[in-house]
PDB file of C-alpha atoms in Angstrom:
ATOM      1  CA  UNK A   1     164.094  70.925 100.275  1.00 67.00           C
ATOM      2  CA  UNK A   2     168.093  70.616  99.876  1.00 68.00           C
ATOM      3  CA  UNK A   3     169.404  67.373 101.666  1.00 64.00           C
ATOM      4  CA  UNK A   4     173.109  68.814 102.988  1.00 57.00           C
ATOM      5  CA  UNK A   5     175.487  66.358 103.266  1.00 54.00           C
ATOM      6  CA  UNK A   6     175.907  65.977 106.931  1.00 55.00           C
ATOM      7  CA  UNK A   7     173.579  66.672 110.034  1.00 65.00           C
ATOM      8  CA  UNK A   8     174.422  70.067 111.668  1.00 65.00           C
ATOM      9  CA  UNK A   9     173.627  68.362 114.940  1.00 71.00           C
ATOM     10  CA  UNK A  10     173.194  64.641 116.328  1.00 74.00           C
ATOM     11  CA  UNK A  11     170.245  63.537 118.545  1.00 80.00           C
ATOM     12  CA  UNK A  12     170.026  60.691 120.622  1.00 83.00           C
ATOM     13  CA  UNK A  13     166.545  59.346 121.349  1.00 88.00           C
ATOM     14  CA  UNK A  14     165.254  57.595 124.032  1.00 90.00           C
ATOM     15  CA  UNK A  15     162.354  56.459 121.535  1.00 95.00           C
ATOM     16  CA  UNK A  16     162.772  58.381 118.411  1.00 94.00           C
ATOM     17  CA  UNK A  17     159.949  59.753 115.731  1.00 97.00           C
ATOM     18  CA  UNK A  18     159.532  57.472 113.003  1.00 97.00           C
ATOM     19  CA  UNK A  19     160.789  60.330 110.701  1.00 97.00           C
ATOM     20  CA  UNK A  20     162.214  63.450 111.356  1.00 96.00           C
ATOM     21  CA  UNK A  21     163.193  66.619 109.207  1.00 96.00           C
ATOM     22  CA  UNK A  22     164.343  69.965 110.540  1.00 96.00           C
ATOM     23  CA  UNK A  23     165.030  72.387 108.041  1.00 96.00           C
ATOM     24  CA  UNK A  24     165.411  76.491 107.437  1.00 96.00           C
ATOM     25  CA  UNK A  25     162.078  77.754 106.154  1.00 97.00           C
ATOM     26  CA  UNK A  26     163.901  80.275 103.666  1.00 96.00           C
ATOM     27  CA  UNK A  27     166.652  78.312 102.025  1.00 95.00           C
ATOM     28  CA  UNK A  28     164.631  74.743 102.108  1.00 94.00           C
ATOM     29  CA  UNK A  29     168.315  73.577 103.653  1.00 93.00           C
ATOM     30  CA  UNK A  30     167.938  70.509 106.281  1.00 93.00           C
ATOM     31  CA  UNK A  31     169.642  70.535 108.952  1.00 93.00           C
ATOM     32  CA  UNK A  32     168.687  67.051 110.713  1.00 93.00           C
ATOM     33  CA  UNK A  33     166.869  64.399 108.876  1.00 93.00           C
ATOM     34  CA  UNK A  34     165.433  60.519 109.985  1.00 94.00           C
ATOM     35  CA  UNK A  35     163.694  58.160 107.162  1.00 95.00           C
ATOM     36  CA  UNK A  36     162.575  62.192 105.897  1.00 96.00           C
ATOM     37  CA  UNK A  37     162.396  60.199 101.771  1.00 97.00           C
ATOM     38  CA  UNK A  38     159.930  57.408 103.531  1.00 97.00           C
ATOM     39  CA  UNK A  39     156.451  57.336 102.525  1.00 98.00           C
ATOM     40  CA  UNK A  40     154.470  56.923 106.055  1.00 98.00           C
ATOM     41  CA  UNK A  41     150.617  57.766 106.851  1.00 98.00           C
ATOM     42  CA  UNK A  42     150.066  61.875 107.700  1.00 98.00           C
ATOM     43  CA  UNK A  43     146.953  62.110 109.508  1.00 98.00           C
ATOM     44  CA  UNK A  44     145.763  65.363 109.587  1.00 98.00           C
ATOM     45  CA  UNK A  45     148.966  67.043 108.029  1.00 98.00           C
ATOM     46  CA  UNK A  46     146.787  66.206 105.196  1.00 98.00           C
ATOM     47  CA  UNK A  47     144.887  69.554 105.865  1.00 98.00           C
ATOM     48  CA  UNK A  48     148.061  71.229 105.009  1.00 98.00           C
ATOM     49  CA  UNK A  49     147.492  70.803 101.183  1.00 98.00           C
ATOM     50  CA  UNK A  50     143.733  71.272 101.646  1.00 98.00           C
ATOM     51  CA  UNK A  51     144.697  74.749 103.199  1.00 98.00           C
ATOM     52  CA  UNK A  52     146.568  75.524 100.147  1.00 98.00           C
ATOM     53  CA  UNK A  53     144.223  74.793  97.698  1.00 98.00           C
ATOM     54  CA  UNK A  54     141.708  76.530  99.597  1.00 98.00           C
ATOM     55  CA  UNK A  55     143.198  79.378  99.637  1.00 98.00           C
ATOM     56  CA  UNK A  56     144.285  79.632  96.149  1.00 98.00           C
ATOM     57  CA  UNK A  57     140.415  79.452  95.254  1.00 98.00           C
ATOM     58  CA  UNK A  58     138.515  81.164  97.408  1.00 98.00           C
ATOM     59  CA  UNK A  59     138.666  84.590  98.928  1.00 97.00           C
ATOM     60  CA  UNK A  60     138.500  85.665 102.909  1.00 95.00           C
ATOM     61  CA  UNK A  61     134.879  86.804 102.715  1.00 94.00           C
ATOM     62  CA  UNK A  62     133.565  84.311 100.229  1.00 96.00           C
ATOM     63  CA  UNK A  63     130.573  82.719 100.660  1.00 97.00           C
ATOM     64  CA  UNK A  64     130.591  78.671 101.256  1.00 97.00           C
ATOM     65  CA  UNK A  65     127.577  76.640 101.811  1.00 96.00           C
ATOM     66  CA  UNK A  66     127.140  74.547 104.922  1.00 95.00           C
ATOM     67  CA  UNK A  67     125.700  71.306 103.048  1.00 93.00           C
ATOM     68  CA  UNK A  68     122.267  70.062 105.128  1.00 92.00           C
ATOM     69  CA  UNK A  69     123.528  66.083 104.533  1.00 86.00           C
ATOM     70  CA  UNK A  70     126.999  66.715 105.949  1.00 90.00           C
ATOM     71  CA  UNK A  71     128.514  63.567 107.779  1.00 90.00           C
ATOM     72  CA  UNK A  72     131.872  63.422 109.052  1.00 91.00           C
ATOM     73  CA  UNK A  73     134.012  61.639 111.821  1.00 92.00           C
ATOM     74  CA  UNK A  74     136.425  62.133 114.116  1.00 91.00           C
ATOM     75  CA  UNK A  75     137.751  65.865 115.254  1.00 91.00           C
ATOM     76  CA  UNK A  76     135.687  68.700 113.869  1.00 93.00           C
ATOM     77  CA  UNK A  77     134.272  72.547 114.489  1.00 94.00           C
ATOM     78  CA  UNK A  78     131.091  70.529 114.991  1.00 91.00           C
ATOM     79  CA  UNK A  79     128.849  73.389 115.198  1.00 87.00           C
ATOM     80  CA  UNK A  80     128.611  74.308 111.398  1.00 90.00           C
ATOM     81  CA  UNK A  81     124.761  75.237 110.365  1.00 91.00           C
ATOM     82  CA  UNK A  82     123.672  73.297 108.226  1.00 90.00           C
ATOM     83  CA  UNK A  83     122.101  74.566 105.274  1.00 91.00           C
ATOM     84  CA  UNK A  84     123.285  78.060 106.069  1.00 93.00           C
ATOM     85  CA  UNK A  85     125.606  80.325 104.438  1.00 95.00           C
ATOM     86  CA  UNK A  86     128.850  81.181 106.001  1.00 95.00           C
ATOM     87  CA  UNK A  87     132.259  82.776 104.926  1.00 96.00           C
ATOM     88  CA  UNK A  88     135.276  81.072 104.250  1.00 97.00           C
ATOM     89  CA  UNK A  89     137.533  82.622 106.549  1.00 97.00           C
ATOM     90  CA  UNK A  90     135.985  80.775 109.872  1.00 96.00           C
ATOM     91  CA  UNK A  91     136.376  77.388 108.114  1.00 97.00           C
ATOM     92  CA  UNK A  92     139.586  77.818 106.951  1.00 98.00           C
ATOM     93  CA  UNK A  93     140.439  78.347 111.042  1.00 97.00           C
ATOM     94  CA  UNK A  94     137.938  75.670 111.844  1.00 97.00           C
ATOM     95  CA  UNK A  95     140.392  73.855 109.340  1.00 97.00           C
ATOM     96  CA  UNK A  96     143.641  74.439 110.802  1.00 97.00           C
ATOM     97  CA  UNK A  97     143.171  75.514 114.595  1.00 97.00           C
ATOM     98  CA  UNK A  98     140.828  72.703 115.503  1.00 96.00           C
ATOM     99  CA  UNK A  99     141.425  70.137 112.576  1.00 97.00           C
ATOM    100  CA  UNK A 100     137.733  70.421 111.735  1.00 96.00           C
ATOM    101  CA  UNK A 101     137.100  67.178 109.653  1.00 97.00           C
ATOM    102  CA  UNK A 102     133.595  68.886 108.839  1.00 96.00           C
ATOM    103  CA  UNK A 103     135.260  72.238 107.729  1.00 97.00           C
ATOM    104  CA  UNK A 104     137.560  70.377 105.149  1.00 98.00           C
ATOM    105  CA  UNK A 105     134.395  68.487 103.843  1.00 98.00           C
ATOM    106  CA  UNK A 106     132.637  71.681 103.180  1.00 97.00           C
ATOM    107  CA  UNK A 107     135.348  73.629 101.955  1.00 98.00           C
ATOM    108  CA  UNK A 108     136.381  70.561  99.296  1.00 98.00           C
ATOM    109  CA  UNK A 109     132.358  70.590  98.214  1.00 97.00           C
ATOM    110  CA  UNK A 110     132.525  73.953  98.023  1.00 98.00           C
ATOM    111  CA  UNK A 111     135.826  74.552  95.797  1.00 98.00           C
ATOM    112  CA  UNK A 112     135.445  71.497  93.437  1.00 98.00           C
ATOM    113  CA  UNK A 113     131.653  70.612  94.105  1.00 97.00           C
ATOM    114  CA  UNK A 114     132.320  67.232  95.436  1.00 97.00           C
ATOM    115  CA  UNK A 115     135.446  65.918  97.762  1.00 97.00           C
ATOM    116  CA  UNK A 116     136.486  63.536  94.759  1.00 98.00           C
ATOM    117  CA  UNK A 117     137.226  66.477  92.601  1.00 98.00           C
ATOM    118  CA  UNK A 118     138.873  68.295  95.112  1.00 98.00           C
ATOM    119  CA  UNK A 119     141.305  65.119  96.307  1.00 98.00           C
ATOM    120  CA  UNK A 120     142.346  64.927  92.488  1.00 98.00           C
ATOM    121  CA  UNK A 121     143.111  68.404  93.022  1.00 98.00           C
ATOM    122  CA  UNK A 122     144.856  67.974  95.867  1.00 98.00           C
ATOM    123  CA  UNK A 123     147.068  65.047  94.261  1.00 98.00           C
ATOM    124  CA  UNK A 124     147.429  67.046  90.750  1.00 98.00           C
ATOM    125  CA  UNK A 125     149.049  69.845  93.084  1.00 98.00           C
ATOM    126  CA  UNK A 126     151.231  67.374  94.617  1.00 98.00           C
ATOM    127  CA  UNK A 127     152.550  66.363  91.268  1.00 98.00           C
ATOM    128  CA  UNK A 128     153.041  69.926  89.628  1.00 98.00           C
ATOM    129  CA  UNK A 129     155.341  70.780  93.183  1.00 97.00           C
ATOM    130  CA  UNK A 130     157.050  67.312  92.711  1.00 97.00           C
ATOM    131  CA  UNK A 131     156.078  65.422  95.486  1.00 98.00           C
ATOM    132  CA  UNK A 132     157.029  62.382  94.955  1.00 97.00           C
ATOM    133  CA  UNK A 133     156.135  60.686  98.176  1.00 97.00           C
ATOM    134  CA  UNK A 134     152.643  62.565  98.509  1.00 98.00           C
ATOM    135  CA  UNK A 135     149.389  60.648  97.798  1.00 98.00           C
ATOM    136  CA  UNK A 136     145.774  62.080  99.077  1.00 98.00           C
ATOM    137  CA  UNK A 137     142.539  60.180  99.228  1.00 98.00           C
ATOM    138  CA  UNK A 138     140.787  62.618 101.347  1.00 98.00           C
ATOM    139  CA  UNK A 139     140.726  66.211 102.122  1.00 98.00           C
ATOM    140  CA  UNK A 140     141.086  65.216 106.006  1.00 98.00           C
ATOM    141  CA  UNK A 141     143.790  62.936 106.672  1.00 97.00           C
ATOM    142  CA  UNK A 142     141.737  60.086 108.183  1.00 95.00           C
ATOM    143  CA  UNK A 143     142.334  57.720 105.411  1.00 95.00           C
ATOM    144  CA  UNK A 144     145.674  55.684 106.001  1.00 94.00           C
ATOM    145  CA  UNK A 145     145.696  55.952 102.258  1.00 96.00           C
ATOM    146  CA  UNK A 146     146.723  60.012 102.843  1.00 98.00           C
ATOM    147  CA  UNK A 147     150.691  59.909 103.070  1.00 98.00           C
ATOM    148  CA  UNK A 148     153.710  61.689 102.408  1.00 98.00           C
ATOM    149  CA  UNK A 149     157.294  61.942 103.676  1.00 98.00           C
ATOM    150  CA  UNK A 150     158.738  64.533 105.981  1.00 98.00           C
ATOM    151  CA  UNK A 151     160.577  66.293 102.504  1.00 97.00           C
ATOM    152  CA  UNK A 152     157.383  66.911 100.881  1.00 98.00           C
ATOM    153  CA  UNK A 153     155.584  68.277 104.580  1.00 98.00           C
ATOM    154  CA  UNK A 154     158.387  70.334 104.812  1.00 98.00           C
ATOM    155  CA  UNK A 155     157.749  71.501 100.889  1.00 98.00           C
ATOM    156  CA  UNK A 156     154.105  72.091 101.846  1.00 98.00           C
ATOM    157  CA  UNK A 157     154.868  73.687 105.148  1.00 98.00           C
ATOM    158  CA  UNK A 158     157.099  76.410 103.484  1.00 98.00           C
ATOM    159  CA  UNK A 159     154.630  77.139 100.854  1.00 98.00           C
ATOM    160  CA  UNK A 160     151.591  77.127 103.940  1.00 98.00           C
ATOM    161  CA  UNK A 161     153.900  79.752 105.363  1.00 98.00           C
ATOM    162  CA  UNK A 162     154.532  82.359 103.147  1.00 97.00           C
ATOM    163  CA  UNK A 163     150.309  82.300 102.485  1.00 98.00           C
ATOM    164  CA  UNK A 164     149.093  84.684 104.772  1.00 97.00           C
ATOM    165  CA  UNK A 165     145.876  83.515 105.298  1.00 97.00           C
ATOM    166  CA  UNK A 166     147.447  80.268 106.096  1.00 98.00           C
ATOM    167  CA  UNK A 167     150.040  81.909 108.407  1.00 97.00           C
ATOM    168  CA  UNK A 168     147.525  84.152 110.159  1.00 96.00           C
ATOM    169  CA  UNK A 169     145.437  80.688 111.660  1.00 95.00           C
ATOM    170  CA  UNK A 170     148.585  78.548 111.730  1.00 94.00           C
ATOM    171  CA  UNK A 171     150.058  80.735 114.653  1.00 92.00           C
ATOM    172  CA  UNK A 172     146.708  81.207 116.421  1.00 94.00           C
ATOM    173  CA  UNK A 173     146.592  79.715 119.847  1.00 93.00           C
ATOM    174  CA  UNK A 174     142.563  80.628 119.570  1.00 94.00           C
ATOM    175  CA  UNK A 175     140.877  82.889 117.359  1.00 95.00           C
ATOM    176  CA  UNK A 176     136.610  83.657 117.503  1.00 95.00           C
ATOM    177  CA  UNK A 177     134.302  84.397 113.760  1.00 95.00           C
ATOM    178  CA  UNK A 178     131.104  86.218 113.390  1.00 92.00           C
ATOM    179  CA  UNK A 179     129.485  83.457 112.855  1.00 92.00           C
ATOM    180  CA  UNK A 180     125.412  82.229 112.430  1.00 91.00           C
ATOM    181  CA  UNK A 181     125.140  80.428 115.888  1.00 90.00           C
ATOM    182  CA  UNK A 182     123.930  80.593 118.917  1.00 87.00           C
ATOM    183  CA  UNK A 183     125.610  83.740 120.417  1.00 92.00           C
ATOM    184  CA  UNK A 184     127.090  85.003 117.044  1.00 92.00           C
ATOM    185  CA  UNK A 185     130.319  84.031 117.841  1.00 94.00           C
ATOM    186  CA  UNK A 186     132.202  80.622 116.847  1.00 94.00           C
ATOM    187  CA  UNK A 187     135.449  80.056 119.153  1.00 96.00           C
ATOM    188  CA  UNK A 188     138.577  78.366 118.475  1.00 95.00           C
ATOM    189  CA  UNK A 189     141.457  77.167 120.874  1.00 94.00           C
ATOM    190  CA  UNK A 190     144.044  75.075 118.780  1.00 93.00           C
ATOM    191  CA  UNK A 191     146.139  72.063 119.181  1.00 92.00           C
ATOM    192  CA  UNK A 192     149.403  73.341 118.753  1.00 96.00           C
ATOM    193  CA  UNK A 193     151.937  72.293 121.187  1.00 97.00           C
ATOM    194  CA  UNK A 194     154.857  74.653 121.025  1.00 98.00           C
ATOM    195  CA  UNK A 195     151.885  77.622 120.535  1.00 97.00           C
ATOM    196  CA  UNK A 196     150.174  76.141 124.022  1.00 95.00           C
ATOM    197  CA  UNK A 197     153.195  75.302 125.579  1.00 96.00           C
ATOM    198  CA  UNK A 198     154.452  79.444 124.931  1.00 96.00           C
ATOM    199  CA  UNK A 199     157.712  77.953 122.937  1.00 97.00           C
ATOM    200  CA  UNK A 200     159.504  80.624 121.997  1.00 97.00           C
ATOM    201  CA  UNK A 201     158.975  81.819 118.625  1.00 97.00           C
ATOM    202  CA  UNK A 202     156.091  79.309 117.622  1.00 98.00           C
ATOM    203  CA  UNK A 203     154.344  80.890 114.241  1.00 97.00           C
ATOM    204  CA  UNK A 204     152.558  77.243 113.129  1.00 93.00           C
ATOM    205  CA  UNK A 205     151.657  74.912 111.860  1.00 97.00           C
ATOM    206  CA  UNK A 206     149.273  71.619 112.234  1.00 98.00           C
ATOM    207  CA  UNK A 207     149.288  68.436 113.986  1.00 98.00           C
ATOM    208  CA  UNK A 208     147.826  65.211 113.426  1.00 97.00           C
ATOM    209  CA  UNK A 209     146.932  62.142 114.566  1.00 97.00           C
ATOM    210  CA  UNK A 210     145.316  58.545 113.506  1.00 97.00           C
ATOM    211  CA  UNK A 211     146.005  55.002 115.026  1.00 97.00           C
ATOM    212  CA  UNK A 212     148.021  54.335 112.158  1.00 97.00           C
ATOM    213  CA  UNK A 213     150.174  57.626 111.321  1.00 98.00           C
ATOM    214  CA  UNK A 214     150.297  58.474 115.545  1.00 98.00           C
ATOM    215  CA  UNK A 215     150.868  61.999 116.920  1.00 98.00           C
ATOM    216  CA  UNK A 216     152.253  63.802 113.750  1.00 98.00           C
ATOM    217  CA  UNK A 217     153.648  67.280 113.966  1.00 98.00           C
ATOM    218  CA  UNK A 218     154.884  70.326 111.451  1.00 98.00           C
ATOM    219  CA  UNK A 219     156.121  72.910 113.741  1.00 98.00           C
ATOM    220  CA  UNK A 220     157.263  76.459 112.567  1.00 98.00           C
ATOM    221  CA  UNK A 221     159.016  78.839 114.737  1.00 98.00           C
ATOM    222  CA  UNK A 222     161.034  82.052 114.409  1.00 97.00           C
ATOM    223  CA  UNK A 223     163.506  83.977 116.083  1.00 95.00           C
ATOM    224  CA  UNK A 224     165.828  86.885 115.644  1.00 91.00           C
ATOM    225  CA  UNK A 225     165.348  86.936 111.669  1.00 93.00           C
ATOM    226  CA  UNK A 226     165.741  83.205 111.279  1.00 96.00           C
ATOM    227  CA  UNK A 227     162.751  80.700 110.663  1.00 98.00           C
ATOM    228  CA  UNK A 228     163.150  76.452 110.991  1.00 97.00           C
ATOM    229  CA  UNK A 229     160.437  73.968 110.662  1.00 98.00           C
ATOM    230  CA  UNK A 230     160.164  70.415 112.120  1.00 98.00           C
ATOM    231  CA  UNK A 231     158.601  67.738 110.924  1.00 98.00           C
ATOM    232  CA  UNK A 232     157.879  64.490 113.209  1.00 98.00           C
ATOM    233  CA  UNK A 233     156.101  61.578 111.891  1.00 98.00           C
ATOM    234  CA  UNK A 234     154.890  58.817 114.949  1.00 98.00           C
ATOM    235  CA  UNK A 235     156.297  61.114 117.414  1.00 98.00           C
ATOM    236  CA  UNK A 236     155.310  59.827 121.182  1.00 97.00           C
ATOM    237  CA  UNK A 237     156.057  63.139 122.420  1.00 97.00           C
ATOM    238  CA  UNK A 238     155.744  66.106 119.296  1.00 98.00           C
ATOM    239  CA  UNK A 239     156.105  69.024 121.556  1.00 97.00           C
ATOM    240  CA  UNK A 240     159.195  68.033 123.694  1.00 97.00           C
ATOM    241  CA  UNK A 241     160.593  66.251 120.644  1.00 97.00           C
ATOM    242  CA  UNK A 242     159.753  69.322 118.163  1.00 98.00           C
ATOM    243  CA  UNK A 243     161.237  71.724 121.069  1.00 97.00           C
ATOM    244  CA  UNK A 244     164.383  70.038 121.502  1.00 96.00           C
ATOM    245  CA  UNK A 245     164.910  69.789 117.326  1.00 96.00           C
ATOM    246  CA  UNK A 246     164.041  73.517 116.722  1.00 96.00           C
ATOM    247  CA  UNK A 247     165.863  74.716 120.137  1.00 95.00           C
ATOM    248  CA  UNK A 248     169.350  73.097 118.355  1.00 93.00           C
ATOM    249  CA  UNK A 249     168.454  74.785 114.984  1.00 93.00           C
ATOM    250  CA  UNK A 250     168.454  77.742 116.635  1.00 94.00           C
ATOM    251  CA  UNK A 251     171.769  77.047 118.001  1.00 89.00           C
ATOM    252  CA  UNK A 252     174.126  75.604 115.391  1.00 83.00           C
ATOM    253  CA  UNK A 253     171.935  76.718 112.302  1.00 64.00           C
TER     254      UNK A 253
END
């Protein structure tokens, strides 16, 4: 990402993000920036590097094995079979439409055979793109020990994007699997804001949330040829906020 200068456009918050970054998805150029080089917990934006190196090692159809002594907290797809096989493709949504903790646990066992190998690749990643800021101790995000800083989001974000894998769940507002359940089906609404709140343009990407990182947000949208991302950090309101940010990149940008 290429820190301009000078904001294209001022904001004035009533209670601002703790960082903010809004930059063009195809030069890396920002265009409005808060504390964007401060380190700060990510939550679940954490899954954005776990999509990426899930992607670069599996395939679509591949087959992943749902471990029997799978334990996991907090959000999840929480109807994975255990001990059954399933394809990659459904986790990877389960991943990034619904935040599945449990699908990023199975995916990490599955790629690097436990999640310890799979957060060193994860952080080995980080330093090859030159993330300075970046620092992952789980595939998840639950950890407050997972952090970055809106520049290197934004880094990942662009890279998420031009995946198409990655894309293709990203801008899903729900998606369904041929899955081994109940019903043969495994359905998926995500938790997108500007997807469920029909902004304009919304292609991706993930939010995120822990008591200490709050409601996180990397936003993607794209209109008439031109593509911005937004990235809020402890944002009390990520879909008004990330609306307002992208709808005056879209103006003066």
């Amino acid at each position: 990402i290429r820190m301009i200068p000078e904001d294209a456009f001022a904001v004035r918050w009533r209670k601002p993000p703790r960082a903010a970054l809004v930059f063009d998805m195809r030069s890396g150029d920002s265009l409005y920036r808060r504390d964007a080089t401060r380190t700060y917990p990510i939550a679940s934006l954490t899954k954005i590097m776990t999509a990426l190196a899930v992607t670069a090692a599996t395939t679509p159809g591949e087959a992943v094995v749902v471990p029997r002594g799978l334990r996991y907290e907090g959000s999840a797809v929480g109807l994975l079979p255990k001990g059954r096989r399933v394809r990659a493709e459904p986790l990877l949504g389960g991943l990034m439409i619904v935040s599945g903790n449990d699908a990023a646990i199975v995916l990490a066992r599955h790629v690097s055979g436990n999640v310890a190998r799979f957060v060193a690749l994860m952080n080995e990643q980080a330093r090859l793109w030159g993330l300075g800021c970046t620092r992952f101790t789980t595939p998840h995000g639950l950890s407050d020990g997972d952090r970055s800083c809106a520049v290197d989001l934004a880094v990942m974000a662009r890279l998420a994007m031009r995946r198409p894998r990655i894309a293709a769940v990203a801008g899903a507002a729900q998606a369904s699997y041929r899955f081994p359940i109940e019903g043969g089906k495994l359905y998926l609404s995500g938790h997108n804001p500007l997807i469920r709140a029909g902004y304009r343009g919304a292609v991706g990407l993930k939010t995120g949330y822990t008591d200490a990182a709050g409601r996180c947000f990397v936003g993607v949208a794209r209109r008439h040829g031109r593509t911005f991302g937004v990235v809020l950090l402890d944002s009390p309101d990520p879909g008004k906020q990330a609306a307002k940010l992208l709808d005056l990149a879209f103006e003066n940008g």
